[in-house]
PDB file of C-alpha atoms in Angstrom:
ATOM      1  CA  UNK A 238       0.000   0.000   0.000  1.00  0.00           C
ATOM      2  CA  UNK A 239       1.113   3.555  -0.736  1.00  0.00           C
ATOM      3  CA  UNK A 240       0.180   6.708   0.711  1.00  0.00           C
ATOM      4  CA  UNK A 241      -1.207   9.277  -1.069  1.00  0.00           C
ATOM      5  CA  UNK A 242      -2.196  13.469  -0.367  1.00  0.00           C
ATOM      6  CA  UNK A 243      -4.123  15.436  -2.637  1.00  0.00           C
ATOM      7  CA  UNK A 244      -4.733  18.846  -1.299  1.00  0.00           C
ATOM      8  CA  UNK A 245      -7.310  20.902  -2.591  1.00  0.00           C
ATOM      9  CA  UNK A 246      -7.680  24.796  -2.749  1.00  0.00           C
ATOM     10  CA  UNK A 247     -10.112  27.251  -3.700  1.00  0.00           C
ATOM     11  CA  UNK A 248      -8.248  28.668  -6.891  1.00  0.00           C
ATOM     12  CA  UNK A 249      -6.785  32.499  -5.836  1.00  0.00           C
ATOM     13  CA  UNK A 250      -9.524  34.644  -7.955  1.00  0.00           C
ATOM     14  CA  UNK A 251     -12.573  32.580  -6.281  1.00  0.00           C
ATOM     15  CA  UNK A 252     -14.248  34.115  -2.825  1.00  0.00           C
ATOM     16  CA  UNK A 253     -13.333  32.117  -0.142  1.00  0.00           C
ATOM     17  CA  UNK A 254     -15.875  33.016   2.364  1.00  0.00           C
ATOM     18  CA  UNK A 255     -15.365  30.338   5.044  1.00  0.00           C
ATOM     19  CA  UNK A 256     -11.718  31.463   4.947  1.00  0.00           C
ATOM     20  CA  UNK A 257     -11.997  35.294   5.106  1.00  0.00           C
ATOM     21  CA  UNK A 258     -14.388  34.350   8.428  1.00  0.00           C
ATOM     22  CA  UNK A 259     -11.759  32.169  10.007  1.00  0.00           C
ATOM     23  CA  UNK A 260      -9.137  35.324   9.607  1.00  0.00           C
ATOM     24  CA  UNK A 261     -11.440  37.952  10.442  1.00  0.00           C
ATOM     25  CA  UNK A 262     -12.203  36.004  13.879  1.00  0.00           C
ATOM     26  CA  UNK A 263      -8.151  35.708  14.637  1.00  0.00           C
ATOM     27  CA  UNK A 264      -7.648  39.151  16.061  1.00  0.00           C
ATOM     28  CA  UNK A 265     -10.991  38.784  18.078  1.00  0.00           C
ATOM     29  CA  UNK A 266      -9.093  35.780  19.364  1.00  0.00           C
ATOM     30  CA  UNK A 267      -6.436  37.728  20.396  1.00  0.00           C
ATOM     31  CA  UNK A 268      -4.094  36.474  17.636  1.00  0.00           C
ATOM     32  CA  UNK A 269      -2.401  39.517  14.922  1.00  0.00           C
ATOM     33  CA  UNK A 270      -0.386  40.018  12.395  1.00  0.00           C
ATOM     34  CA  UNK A 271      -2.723  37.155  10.430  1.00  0.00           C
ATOM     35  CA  UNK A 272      -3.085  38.519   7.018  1.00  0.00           C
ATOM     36  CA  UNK A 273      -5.401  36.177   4.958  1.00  0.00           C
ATOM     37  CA  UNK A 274      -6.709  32.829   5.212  1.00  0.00           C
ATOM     38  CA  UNK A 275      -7.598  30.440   2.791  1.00  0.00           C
ATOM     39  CA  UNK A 276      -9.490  27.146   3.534  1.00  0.00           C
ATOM     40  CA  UNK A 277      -9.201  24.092   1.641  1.00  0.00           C
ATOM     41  CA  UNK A 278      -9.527  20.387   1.819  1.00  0.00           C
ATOM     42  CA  UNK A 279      -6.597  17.086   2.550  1.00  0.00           C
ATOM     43  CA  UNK A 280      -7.596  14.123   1.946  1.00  0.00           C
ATOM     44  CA  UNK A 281      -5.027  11.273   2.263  1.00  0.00           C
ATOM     45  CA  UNK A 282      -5.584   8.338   0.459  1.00  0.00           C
ATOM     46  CA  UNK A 283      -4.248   4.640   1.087  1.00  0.00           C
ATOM     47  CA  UNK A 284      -3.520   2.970  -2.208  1.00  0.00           C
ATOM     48  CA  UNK A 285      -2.688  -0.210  -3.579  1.00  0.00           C
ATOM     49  CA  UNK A 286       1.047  -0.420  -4.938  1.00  0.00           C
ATOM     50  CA  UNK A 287      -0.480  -0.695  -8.428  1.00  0.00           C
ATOM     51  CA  UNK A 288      -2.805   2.221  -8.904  1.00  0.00           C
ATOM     52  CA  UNK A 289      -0.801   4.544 -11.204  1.00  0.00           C
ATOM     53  CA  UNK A 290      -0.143   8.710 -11.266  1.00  0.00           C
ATOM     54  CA  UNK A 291      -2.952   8.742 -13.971  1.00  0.00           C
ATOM     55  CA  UNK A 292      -5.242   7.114 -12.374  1.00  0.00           C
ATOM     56  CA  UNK A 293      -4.698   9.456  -8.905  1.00  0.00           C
ATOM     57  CA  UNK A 294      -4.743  12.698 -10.958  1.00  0.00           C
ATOM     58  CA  UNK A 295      -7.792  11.491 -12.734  1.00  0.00           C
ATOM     59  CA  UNK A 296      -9.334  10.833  -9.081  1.00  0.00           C
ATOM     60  CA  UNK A 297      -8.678  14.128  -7.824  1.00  0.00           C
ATOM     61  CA  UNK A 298      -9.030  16.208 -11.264  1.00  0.00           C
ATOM     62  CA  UNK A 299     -13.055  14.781 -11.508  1.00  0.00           C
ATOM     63  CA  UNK A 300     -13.905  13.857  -8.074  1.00  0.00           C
ATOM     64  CA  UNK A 301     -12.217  15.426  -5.223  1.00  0.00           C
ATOM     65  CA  UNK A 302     -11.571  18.828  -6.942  1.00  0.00           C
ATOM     66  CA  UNK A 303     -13.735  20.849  -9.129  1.00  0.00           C
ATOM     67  CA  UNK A 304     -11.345  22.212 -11.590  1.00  0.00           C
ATOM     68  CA  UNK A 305     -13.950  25.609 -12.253  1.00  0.00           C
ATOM     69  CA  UNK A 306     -13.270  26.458  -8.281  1.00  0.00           C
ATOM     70  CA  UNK A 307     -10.707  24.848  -7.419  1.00  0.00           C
ATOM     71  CA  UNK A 308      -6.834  23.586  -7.854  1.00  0.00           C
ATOM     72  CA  UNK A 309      -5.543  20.750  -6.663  1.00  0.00           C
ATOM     73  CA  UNK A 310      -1.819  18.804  -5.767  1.00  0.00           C
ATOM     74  CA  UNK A 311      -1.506  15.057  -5.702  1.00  0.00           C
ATOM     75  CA  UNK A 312       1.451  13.663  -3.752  1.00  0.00           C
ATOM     76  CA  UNK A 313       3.133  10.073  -2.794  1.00  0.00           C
ATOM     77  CA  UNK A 314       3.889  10.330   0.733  1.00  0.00           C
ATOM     78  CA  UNK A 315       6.230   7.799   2.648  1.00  0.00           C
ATOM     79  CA  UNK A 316       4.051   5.530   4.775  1.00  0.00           C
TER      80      UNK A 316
ATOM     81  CA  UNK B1449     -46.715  14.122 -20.084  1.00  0.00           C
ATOM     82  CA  UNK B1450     -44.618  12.459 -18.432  1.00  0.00           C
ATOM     83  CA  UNK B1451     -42.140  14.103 -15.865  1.00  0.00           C
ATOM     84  CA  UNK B1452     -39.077  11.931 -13.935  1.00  0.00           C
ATOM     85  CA  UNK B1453     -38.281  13.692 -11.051  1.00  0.00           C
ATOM     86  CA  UNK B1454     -35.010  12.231  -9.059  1.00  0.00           C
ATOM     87  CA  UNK B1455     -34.631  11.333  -5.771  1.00  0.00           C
ATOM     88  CA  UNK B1456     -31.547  11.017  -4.265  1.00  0.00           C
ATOM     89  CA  UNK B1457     -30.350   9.794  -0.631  1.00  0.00           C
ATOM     90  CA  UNK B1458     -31.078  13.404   0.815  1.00  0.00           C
ATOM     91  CA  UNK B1459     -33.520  14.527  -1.407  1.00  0.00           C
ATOM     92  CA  UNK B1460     -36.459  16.894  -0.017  1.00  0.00           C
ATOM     93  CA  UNK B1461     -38.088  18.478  -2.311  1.00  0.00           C
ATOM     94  CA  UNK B1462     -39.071  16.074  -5.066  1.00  0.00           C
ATOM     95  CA  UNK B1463     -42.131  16.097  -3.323  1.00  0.00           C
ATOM     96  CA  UNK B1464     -43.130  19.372  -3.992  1.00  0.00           C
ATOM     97  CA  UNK B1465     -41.788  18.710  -7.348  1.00  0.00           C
ATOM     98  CA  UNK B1466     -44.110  16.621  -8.360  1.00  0.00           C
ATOM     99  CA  UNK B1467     -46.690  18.053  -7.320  1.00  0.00           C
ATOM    100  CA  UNK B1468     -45.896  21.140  -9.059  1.00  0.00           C
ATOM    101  CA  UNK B1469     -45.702  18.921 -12.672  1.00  0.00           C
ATOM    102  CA  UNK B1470     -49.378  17.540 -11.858  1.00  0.00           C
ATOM    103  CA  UNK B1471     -50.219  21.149 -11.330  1.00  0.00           C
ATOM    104  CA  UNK B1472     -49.462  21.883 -14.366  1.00  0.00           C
ATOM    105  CA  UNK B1473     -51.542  19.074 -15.932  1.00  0.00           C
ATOM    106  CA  UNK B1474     -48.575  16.474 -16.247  1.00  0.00           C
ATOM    107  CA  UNK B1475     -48.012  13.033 -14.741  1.00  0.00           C
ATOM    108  CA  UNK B1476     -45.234  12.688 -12.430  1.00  0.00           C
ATOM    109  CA  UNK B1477     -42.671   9.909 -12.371  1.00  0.00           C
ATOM    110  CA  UNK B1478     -40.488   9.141  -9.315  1.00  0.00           C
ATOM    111  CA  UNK B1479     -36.973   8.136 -10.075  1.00  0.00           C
ATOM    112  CA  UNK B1480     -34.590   7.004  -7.943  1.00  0.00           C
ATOM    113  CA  UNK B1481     -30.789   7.479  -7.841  1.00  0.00           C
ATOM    114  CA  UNK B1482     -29.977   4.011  -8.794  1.00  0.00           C
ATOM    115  CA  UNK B1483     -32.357   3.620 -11.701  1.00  0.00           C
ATOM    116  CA  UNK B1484     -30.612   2.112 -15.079  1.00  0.00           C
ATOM    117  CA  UNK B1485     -33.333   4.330 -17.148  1.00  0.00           C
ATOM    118  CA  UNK B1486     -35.396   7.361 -17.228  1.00  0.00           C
ATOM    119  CA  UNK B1487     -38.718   4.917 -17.694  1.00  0.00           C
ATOM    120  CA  UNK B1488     -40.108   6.611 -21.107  1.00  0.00           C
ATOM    121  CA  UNK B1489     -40.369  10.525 -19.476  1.00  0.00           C
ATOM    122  CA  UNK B1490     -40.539  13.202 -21.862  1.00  0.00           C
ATOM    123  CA  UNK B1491     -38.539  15.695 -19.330  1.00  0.00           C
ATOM    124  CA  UNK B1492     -36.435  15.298 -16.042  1.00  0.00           C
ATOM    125  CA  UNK B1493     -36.717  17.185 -12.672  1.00  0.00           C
ATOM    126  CA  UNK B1494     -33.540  17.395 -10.186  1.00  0.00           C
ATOM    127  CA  UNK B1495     -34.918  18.728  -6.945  1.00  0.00           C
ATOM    128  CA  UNK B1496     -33.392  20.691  -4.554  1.00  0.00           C
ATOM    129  CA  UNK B1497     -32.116  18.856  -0.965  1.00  0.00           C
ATOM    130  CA  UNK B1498     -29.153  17.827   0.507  1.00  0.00           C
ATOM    131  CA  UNK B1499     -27.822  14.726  -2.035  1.00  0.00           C
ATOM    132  CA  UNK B1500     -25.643  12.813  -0.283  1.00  0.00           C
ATOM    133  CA  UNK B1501     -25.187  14.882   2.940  1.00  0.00           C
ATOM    134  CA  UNK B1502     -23.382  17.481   0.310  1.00  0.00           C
ATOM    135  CA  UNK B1503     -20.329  15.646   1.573  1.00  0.00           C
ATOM    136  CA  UNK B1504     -17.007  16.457  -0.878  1.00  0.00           C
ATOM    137  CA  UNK B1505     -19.019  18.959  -2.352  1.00  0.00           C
ATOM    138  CA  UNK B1506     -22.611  19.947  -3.129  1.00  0.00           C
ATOM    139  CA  UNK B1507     -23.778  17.697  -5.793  1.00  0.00           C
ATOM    140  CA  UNK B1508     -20.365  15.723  -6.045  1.00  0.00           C
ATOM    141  CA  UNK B1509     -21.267  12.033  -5.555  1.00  0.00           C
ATOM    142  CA  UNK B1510     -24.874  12.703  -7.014  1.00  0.00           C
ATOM    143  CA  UNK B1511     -23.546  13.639 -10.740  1.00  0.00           C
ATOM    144  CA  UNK B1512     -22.185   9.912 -10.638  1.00  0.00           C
ATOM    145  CA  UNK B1513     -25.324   8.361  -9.696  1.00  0.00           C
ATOM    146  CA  UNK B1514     -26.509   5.628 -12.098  1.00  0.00           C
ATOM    147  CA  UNK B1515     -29.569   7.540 -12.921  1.00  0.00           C
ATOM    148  CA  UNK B1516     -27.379  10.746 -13.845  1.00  0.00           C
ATOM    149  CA  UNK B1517     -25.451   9.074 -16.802  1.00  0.00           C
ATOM    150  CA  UNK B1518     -28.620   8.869 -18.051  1.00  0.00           C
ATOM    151  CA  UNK B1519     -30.006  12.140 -17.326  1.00  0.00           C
ATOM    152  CA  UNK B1520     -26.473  13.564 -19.249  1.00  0.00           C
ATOM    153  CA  UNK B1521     -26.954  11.245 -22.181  1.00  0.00           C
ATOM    154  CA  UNK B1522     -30.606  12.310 -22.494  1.00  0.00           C
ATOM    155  CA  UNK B1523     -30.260  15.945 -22.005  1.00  0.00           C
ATOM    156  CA  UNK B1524     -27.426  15.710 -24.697  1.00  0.00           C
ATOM    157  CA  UNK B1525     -30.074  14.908 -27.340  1.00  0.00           C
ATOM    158  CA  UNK B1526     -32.519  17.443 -25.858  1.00  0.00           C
ATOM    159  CA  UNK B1527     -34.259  16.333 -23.167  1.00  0.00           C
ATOM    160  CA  UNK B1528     -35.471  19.666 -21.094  1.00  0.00           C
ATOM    161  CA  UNK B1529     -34.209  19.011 -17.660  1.00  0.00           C
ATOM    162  CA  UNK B1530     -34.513  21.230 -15.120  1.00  0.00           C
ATOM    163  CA  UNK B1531     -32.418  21.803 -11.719  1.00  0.00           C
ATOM    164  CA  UNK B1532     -33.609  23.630  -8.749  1.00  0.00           C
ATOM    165  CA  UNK B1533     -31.367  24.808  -5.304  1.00  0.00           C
ATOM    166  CA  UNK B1534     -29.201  21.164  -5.409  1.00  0.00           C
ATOM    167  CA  UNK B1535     -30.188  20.054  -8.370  1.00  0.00           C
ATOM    168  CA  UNK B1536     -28.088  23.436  -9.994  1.00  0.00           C
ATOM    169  CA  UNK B1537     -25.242  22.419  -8.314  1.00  0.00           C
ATOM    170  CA  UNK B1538     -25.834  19.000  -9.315  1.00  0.00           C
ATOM    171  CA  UNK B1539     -25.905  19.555 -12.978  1.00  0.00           C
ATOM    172  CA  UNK B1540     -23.058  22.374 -13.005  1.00  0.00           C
ATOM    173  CA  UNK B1541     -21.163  19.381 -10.972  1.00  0.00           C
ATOM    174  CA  UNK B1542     -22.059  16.959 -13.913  1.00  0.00           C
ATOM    175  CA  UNK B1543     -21.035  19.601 -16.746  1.00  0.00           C
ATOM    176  CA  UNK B1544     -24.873  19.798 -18.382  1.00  0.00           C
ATOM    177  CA  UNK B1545     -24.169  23.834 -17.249  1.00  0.00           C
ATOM    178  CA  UNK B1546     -21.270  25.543 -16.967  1.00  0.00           C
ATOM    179  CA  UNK B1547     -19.541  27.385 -13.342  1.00  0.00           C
ATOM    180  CA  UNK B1548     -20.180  26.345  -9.989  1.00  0.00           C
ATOM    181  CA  UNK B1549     -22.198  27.232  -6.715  1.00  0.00           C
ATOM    182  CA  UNK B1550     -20.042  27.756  -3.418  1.00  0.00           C
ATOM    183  CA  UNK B1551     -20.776  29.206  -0.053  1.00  0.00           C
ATOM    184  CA  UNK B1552     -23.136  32.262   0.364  1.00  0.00           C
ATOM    185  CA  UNK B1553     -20.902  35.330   0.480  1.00  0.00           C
ATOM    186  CA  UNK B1554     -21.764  36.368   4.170  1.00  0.00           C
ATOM    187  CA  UNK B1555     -21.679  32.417   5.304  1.00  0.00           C
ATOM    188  CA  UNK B1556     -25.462  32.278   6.426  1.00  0.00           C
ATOM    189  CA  UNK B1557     -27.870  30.104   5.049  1.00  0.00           C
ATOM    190  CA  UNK B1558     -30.380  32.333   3.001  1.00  0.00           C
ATOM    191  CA  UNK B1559     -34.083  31.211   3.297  1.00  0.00           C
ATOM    192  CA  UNK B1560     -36.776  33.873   2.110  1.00  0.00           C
ATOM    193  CA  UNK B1561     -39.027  35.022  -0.568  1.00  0.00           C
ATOM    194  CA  UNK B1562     -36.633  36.365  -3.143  1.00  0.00           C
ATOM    195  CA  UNK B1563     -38.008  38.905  -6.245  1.00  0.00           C
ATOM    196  CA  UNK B1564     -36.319  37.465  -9.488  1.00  0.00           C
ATOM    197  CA  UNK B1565     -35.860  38.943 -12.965  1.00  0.00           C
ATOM    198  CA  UNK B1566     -37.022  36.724 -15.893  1.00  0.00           C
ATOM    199  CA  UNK B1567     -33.589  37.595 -18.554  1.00  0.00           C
ATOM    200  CA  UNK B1568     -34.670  35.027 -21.074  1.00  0.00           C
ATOM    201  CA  UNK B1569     -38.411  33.398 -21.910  1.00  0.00           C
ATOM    202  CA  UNK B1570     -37.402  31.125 -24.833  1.00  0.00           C
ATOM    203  CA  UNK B1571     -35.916  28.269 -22.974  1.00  0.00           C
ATOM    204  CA  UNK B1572     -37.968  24.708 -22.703  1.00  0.00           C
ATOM    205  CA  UNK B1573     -39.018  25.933 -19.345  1.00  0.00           C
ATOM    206  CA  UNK B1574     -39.386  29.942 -19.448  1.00  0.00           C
ATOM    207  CA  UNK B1575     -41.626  30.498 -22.387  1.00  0.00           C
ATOM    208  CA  UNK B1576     -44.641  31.339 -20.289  1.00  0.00           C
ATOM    209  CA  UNK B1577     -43.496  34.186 -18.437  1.00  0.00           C
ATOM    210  CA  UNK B1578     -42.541  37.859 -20.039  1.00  0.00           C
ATOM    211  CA  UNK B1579     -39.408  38.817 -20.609  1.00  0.00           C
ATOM    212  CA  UNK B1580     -38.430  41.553 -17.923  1.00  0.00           C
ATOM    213  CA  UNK B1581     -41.062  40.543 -15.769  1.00  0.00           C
ATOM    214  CA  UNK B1582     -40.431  39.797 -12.062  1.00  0.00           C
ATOM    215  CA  UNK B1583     -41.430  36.741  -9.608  1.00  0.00           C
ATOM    216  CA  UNK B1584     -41.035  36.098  -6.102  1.00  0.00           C
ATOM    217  CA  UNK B1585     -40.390  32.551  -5.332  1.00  0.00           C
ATOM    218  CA  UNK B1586     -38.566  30.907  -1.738  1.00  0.00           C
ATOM    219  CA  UNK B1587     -34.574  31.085  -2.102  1.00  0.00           C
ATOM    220  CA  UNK B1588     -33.074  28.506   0.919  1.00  0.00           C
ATOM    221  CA  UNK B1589     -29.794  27.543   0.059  1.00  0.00           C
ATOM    222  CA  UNK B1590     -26.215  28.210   2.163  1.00  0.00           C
ATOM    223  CA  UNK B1591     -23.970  27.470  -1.095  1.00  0.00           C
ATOM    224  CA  UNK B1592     -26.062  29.438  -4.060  1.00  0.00           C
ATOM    225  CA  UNK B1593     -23.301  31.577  -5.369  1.00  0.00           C
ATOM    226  CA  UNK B1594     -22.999  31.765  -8.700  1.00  0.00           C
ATOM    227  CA  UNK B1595     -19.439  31.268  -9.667  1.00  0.00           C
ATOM    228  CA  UNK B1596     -17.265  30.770 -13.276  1.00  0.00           C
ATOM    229  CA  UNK B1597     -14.497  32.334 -14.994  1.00  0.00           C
ATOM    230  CA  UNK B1598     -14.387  35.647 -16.737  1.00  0.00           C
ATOM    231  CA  UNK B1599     -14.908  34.098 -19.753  1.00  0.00           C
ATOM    232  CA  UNK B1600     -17.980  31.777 -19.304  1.00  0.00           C
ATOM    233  CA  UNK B1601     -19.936  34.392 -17.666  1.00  0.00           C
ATOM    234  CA  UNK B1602     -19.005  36.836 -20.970  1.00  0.00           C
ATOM    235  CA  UNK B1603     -20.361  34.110 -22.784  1.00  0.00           C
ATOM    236  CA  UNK B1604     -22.952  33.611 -20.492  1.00  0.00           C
ATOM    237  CA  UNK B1605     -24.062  37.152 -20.939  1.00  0.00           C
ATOM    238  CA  UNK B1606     -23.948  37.681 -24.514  1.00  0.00           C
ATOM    239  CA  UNK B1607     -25.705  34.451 -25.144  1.00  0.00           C
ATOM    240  CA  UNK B1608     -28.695  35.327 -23.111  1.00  0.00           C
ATOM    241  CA  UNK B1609     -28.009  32.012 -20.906  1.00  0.00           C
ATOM    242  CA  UNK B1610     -28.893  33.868 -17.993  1.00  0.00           C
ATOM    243  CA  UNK B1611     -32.250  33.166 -17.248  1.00  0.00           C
ATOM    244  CA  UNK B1612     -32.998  34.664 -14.038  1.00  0.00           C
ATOM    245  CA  UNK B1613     -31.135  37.559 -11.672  1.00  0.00           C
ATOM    246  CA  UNK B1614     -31.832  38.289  -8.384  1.00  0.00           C
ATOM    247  CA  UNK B1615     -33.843  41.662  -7.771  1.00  0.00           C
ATOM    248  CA  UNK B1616     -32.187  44.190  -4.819  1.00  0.00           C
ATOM    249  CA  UNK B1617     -29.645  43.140  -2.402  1.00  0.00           C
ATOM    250  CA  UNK B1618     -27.627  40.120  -3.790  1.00  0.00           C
ATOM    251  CA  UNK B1619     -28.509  37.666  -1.414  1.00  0.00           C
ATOM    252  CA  UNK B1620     -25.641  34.780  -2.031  1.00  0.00           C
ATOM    253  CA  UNK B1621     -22.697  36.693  -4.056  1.00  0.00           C
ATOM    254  CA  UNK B1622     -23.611  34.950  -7.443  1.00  0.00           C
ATOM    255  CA  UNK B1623     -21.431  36.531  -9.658  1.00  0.00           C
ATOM    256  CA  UNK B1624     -23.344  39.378 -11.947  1.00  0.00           C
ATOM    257  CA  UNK B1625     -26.492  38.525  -9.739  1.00  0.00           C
ATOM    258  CA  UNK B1626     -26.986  35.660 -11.257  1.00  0.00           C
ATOM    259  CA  UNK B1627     -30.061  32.929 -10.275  1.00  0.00           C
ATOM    260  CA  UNK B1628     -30.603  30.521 -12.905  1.00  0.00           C
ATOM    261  CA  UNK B1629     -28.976  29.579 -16.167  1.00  0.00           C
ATOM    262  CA  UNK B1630     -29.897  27.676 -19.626  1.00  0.00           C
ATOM    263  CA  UNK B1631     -27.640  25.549 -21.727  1.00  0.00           C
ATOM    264  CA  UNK B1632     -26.396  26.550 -25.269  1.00  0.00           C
ATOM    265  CA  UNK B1633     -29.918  25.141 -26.656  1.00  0.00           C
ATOM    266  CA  UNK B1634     -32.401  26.135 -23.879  1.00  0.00           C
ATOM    267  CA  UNK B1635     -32.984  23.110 -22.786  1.00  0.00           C
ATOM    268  CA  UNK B1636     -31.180  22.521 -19.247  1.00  0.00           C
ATOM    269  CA  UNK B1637     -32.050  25.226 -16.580  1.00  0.00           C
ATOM    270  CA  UNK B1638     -30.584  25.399 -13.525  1.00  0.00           C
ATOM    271  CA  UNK B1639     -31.342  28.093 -11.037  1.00  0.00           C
ATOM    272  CA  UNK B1640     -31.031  28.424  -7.073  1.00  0.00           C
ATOM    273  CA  UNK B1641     -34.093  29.807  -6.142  1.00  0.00           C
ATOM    274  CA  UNK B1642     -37.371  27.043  -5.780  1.00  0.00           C
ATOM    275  CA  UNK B1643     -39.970  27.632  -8.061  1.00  0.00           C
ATOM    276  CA  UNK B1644     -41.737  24.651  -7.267  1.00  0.00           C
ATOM    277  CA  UNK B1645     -42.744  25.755  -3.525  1.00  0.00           C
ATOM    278  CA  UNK B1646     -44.662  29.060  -5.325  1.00  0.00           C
ATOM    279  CA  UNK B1647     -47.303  27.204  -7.681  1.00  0.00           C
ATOM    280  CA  UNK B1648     -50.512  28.234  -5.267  1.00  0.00           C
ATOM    281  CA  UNK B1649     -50.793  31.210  -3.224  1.00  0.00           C
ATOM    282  CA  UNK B1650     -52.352  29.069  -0.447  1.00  0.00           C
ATOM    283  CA  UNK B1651     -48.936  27.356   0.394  1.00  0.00           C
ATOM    284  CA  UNK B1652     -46.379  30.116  -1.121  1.00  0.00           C
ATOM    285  CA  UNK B1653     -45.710  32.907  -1.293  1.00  0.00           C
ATOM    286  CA  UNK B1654     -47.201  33.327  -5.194  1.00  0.00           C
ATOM    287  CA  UNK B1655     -47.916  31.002  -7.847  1.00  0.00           C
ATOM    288  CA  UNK B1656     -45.376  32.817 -10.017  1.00  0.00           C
ATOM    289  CA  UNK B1657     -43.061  29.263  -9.991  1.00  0.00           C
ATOM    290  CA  UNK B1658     -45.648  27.556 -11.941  1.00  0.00           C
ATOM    291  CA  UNK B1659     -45.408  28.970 -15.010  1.00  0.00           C
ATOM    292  CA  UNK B1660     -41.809  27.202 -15.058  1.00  0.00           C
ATOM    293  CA  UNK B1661     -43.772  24.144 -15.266  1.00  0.00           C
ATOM    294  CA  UNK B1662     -46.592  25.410 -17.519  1.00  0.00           C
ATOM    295  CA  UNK B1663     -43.782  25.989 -20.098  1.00  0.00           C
ATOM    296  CA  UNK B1664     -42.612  22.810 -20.195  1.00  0.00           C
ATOM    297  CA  UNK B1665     -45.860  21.360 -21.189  1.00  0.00           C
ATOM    298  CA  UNK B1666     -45.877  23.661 -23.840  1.00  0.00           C
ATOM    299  CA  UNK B1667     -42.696  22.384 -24.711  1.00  0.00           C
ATOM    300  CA  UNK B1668     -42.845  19.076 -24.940  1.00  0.00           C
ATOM    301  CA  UNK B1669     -46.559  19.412 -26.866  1.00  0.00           C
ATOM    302  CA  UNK B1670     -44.901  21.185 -29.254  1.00  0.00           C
ATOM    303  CA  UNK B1671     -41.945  18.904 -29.658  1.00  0.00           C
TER     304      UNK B1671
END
């Protein structure tokens, strides 16, 4: 088995409400000097040893991103 | 006529769905997320709800549901299918319209009677209602804004695909206001807002959503 990340983003030019309200409730936290936030998704995936790198981007490219919102990295991680 | 109207694990208002196509003098046909075939309808309904918990994303695992292959393979050869609240997000997620929903602007779920501008009355399922002319109709969604590139919504906007815009105060952040949208051919609408909860005035708000479903009959006559 392998282990595999694929983190997902909201792509820079799309609102990101859920993140601007996690910064803007920082300094009411007491924490500063936060400039932006930006709130995504990690999903980590445990593969077997002969599902290939077209097969994962394919996975995250139609299922776990939504390439009109959002971009994406897919990554083999050591176990 | 007959109208298919999907129901998904989460589903809640195919209900109200229905009864909104027998309202309009059509029979209604319940089909479920696992069905192999659209059992002889003439047009397809995907109600609004919460498909699949909206886990991953809204309308994520729903556009691979059995009976959505062949919802896309239909509407490809012109079947009018319409998409209300989750069912929007369901066919933007399945690529029948173009752009995306995400999270309301200011977070909180919106759920009121919204005033909407009618942009285009020549699609499958806008014909009955004047161009310019404004309905009120329930909007209750938390991820209803309207999102795509630059480019899609140029296209968007010189193709008359927007169908309906939001009146006053943008309640979700859709970009350009936008509510509802049709395919290249008029055929697929998707919009946020629930027309099928204002088809009598004794249990909405108006019965201004009917004539969404009035239209269709006229569609499909005429087909």
């Amino acid at each position: 088995m392998a282990r595999v990340v694929v983190d997902v983003m909201p792509k820079p030019e799309i609102l990101d409400p859920q993140g601007q309200a996690v910064a803007n409730a920082l300094p009411r936290l007491g924490f500063d000097g936060i400039a932006s936030v930006r709130q995504g998704k990690h999903f980590e995936l445990e593969v077997a040893d002969d599902v290939d790198d077209a097969t994962l981007a394919k996975i995250a490219e139609t299922f776990l991103a939504n390439p009109v919102i959002e971009d994406w990295v897919v990554r083999r991680v050591d176990a | 006529m007959k109208v298919g109207v999907i129901t998904f694990p989460g589903t809640l208002d195919d209900v109200d769905a229905a009864r909104a196509v027998r309202y309009a003098g059509g029979e209604a046909v319940s089909l479920w997320h696992a069905d192999h075939d659209l059992k002889g309808v003439d047009a397809v309904i995907v109600p609004g709800g919460f498909s699949y918990g909206d886990y991953l994303r809204c309308g994520a695992i729903a556009r691979f549901a059995p009976v959505m292959q062949e919802v896309v393979e239909a509407a490809n050869k012109g079947m009018p299918v319409l998409g209300i609240c989750n069912g929007f997000q369901i066919l933007c997620e399945a690529h029948l319209l173009p752009g995306a929903l995400i999270r309301n602007h200011k977070l909180h779920f919106v759920c009121r009677d919204q005033w909407l501008k009618v942009e285009n009355n020549e699609t499958a399922w806008t014909t009955r209602y004047d161009k310019g002319a404004e309905v009120l109709v329930p909007l209750k969604s938390g991820e209803g804004g309207y999102q795509a590139d630059d480019e899609t919504l140029k296209e968007l906007e010189g193709e008359g695909r927007v169908v309906f815009r939001y009146v006053g105060d943008n309640p979700n952040g859709s970009r350009n206001g936008i509510a509802g949208i049709t395919s290249a051919n008029g055929r697929v609408v998707g919009l946020m807002p629930h027309p099928e909860h204002a088809i009598d005035a004794l249990t909405g708000p108006t019965d201004d959503g009917l004539g969404m479903f009035l239209s269709l009959l006229d569609a499909v006559v005429s087909a």
